[in-house]
Tab-separated table of C-alpha atoms in Angstrom:
chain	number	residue	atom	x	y	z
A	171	UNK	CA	32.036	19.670	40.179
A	172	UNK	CA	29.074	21.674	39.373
A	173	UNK	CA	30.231	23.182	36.161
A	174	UNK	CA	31.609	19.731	34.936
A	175	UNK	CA	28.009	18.636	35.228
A	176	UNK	CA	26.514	21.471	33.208
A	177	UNK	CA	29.152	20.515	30.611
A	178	UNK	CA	28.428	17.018	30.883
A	179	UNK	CA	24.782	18.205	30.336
A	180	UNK	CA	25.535	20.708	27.660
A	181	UNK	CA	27.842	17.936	25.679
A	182	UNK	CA	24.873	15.161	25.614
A	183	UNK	CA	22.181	17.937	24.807
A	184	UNK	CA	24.548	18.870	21.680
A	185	UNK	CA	24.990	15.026	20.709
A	186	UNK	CA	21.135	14.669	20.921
A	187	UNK	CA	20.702	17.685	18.339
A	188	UNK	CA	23.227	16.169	16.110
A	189	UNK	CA	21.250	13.127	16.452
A	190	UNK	CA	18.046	14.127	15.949
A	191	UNK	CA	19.229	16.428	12.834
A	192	UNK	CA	20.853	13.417	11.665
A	193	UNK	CA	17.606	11.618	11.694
A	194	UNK	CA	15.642	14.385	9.952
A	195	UNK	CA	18.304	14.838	7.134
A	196	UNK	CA	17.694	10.621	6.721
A	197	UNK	CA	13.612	11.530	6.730
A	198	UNK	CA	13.841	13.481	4.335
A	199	UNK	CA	16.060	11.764	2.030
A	200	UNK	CA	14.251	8.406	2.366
A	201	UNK	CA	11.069	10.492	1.750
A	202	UNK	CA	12.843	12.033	-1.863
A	203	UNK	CA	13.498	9.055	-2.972
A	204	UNK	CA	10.623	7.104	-2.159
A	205	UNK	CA	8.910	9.842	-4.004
A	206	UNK	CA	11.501	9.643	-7.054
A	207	UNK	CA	10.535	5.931	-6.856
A	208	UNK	CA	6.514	6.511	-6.825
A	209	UNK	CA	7.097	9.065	-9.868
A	210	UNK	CA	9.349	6.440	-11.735
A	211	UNK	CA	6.940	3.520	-10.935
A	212	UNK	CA	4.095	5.756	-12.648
A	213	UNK	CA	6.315	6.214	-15.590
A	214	UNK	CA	7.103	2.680	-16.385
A	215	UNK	CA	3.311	1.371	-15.958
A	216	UNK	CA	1.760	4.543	-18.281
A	217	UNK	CA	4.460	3.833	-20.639
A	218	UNK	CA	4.520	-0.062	-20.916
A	219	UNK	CA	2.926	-2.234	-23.613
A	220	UNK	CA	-0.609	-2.731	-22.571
A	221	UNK	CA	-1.524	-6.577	-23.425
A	222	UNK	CA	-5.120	-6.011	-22.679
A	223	UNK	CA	-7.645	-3.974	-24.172
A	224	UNK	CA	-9.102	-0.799	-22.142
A	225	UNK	CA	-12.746	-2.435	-22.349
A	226	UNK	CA	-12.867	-6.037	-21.936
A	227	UNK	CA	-16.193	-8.096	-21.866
A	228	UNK	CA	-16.681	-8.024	-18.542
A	229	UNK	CA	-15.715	-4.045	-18.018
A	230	UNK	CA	-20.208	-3.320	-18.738
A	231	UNK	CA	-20.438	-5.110	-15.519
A	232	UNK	CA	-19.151	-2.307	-13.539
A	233	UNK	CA	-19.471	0.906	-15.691
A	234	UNK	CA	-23.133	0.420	-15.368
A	235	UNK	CA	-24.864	-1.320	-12.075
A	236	UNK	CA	-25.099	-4.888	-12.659
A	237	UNK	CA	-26.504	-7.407	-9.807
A	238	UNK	CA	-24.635	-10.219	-10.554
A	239	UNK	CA	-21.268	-7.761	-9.956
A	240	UNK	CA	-19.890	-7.373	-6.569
A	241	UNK	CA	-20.536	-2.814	-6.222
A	242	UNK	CA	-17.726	-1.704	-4.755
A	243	UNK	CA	-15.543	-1.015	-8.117
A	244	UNK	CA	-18.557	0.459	-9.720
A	245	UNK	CA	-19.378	2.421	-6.621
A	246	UNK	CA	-15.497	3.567	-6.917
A	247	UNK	CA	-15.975	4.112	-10.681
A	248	UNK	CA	-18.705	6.338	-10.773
A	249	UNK	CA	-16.998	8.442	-7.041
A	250	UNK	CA	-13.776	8.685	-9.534
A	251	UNK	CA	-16.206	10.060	-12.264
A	252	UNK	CA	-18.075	12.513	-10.324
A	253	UNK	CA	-14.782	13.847	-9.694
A	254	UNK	CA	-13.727	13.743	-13.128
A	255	UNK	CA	-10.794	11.340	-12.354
A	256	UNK	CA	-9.844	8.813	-14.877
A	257	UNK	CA	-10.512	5.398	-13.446
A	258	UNK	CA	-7.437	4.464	-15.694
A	259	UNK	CA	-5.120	6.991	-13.773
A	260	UNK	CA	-6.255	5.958	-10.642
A	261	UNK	CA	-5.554	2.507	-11.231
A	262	UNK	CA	-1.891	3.273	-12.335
A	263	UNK	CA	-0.957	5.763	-9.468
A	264	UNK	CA	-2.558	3.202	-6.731
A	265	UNK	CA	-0.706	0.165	-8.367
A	266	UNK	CA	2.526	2.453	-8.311
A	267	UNK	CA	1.520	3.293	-4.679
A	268	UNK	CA	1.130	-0.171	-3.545
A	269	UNK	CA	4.183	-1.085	-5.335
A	270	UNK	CA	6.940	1.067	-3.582
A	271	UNK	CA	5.207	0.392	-0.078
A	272	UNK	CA	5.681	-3.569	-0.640
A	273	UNK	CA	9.376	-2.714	-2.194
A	274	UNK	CA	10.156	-0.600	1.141
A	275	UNK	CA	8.910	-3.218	3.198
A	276	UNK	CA	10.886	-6.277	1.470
A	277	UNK	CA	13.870	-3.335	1.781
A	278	UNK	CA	13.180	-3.173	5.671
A	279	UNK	CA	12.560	-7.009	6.442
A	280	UNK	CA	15.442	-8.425	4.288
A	281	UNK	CA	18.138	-5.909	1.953
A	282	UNK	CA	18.333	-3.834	-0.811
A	283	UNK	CA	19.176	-6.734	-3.240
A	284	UNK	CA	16.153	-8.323	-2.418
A	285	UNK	CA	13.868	-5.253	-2.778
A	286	UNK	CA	15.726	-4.085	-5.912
A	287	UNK	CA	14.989	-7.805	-7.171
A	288	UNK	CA	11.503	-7.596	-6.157
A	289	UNK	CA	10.820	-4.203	-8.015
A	290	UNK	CA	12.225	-5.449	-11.317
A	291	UNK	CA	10.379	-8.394	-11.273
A	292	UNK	CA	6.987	-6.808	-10.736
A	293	UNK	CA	7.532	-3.472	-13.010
A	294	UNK	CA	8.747	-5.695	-15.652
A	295	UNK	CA	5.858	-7.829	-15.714
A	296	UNK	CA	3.869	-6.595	-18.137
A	297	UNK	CA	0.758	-8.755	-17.911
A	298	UNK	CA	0.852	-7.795	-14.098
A	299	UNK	CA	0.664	-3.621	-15.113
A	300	UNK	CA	-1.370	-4.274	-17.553
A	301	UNK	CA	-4.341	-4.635	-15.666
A	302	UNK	CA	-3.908	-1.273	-14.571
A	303	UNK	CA	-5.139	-0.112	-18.002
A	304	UNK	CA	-8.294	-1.922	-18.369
A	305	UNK	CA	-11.258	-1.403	-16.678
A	306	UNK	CA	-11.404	-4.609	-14.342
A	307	UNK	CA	-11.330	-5.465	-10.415
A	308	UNK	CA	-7.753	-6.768	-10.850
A	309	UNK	CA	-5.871	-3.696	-10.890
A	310	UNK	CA	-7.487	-2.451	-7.244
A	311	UNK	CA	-7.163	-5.989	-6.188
A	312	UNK	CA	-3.581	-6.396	-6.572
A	313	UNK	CA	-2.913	-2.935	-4.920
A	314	UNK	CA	-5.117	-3.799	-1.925
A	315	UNK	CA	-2.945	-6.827	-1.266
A	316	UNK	CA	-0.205	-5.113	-1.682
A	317	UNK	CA	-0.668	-3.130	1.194
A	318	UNK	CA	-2.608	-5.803	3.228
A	319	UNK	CA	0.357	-7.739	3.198
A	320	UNK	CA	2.517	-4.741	4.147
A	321	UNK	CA	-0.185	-3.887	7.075
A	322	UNK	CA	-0.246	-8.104	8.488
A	323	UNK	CA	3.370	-7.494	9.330
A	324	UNK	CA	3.014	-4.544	10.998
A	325	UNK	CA	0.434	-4.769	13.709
A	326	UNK	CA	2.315	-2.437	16.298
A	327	UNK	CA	0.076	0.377	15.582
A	328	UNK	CA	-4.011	0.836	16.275
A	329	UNK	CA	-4.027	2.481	13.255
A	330	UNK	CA	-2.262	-0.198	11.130
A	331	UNK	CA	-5.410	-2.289	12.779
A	332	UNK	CA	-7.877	-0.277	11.278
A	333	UNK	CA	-6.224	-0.103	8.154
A	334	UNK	CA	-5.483	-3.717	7.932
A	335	UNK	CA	-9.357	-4.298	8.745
A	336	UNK	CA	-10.633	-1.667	5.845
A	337	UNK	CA	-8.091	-3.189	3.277
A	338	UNK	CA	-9.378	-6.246	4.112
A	339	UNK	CA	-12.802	-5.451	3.801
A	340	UNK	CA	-12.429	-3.840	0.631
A	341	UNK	CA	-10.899	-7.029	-0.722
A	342	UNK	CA	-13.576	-8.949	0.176
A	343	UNK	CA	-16.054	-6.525	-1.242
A	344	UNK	CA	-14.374	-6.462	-4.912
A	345	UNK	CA	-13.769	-9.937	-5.691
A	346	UNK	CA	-15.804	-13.056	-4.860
A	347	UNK	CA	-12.009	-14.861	-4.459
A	348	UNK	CA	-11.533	-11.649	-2.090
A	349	UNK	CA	-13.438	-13.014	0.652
A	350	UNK	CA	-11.508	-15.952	1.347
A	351	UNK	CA	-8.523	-14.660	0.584
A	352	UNK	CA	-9.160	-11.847	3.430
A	353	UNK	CA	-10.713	-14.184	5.904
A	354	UNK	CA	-7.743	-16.044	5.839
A	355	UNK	CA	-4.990	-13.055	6.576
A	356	UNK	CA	-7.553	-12.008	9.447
A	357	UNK	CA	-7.438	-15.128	10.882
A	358	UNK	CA	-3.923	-15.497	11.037
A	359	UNK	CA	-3.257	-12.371	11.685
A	360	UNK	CA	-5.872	-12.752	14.730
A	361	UNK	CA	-3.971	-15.762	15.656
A	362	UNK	CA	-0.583	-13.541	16.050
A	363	UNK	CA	-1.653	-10.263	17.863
A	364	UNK	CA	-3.412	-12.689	20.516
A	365	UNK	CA	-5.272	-9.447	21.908
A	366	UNK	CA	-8.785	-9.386	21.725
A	367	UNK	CA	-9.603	-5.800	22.046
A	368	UNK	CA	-6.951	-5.071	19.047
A	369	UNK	CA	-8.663	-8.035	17.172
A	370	UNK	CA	-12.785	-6.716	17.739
A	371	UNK	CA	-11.074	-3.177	16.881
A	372	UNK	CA	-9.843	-4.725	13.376
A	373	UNK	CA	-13.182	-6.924	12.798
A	374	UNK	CA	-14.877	-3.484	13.653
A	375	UNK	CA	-13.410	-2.125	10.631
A	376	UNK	CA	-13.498	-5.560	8.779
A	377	UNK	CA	-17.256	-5.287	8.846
């Protein structure tokens, strides 16, 4: 009887290990080809035909301090400079960022049809990318929603709170449409969590 039980033991100890290795090998294969995916979303936004012009009329606004301009592009457009990062760069590997996130998360929530669907549509959209080579709020904007609306369906985690509240808050701060927009996914997404410790933590953020 006793040594049954230590093979008993031994047997569910060696499943676990299979399991766990199992998982890992998955980890690390999702994490390839989410990578292969970030890389080949970079790609196709450098390389596809910019509509819009690098400097647009309303681009002086935010190179150089302008009070009637919301601060927190030029703020992030003269951090990017200090560090001799091209805002134009940025803007593409953040979009490209933003982009697979939102494709994984249609890929979790519904299929791989769906998400595949999803990526074409938004890759191929030219005018969409485009903004990603001029020097404009949209770009950022876009990618912060992106993840917002990534983050509003996945409140399980404090620190998906806090990020949901700084994404948020950064919306609202580079866009005057921004702040409606984010008051409304923090209301409804106060509405849903129904906690308000995990709601004052997000607002504390927010603010």
């Amino acid at each position: 009887m006793f040594f049954n039980k230590i093979y008993v033991l031994v047997n569910q100890n060696q499943k676990e290990i299979k399991i766990e290795k199992k998982l890992n090998a998955n980890q690390l294969l999702n994490t390839f080809l989410n990578t292969l995916l970030f890389l080949l979303t970079v790609l196709i936004i450098y390389y596809s035909p910019p509509i819009l012009e690098k400097i647009q009329p309303d681009s002086h606004g935010y190179i150089d301090y302008n009070k009637t301009r919301q601060t927190f592009y030029f703020l992030l457009y003269q951090f990017l400079n200090k560090l001799n990062v091209d805002i134009i760069f940025f803007q593409n590997v953040f979009l490209s960022f933003s982009i697979v996130l939102l494709v994984n998360f249609i890929n979790e929530k519904t299929n791989k049809f769906f998400s595949i669907a999803s990526y074409l549509l938004i890759v191929t959209n030219i005018y969409y990318t485009s903004f990603s080579k001029t020097i404009l709020t949209e770009s950022i904007f876009f990618s912060l929603f992106n993840i917002a609306i990534v983050l509003f369906f996945s409140n399980e985690k404090k620190k998906n709170l806090i990020l949901f509240g700084l994404v948020s808050g950064c919306l609202a701060s580079l866009k005057p449409i921004g702040i409606p927009i984010s008051l409304f996914l923090i209301s409804i997404f106060s509405i849903r969590i129904k906690k308000i410790n995990r709601i004052l933590l997000m607002l504390v953020f927010f603010i």
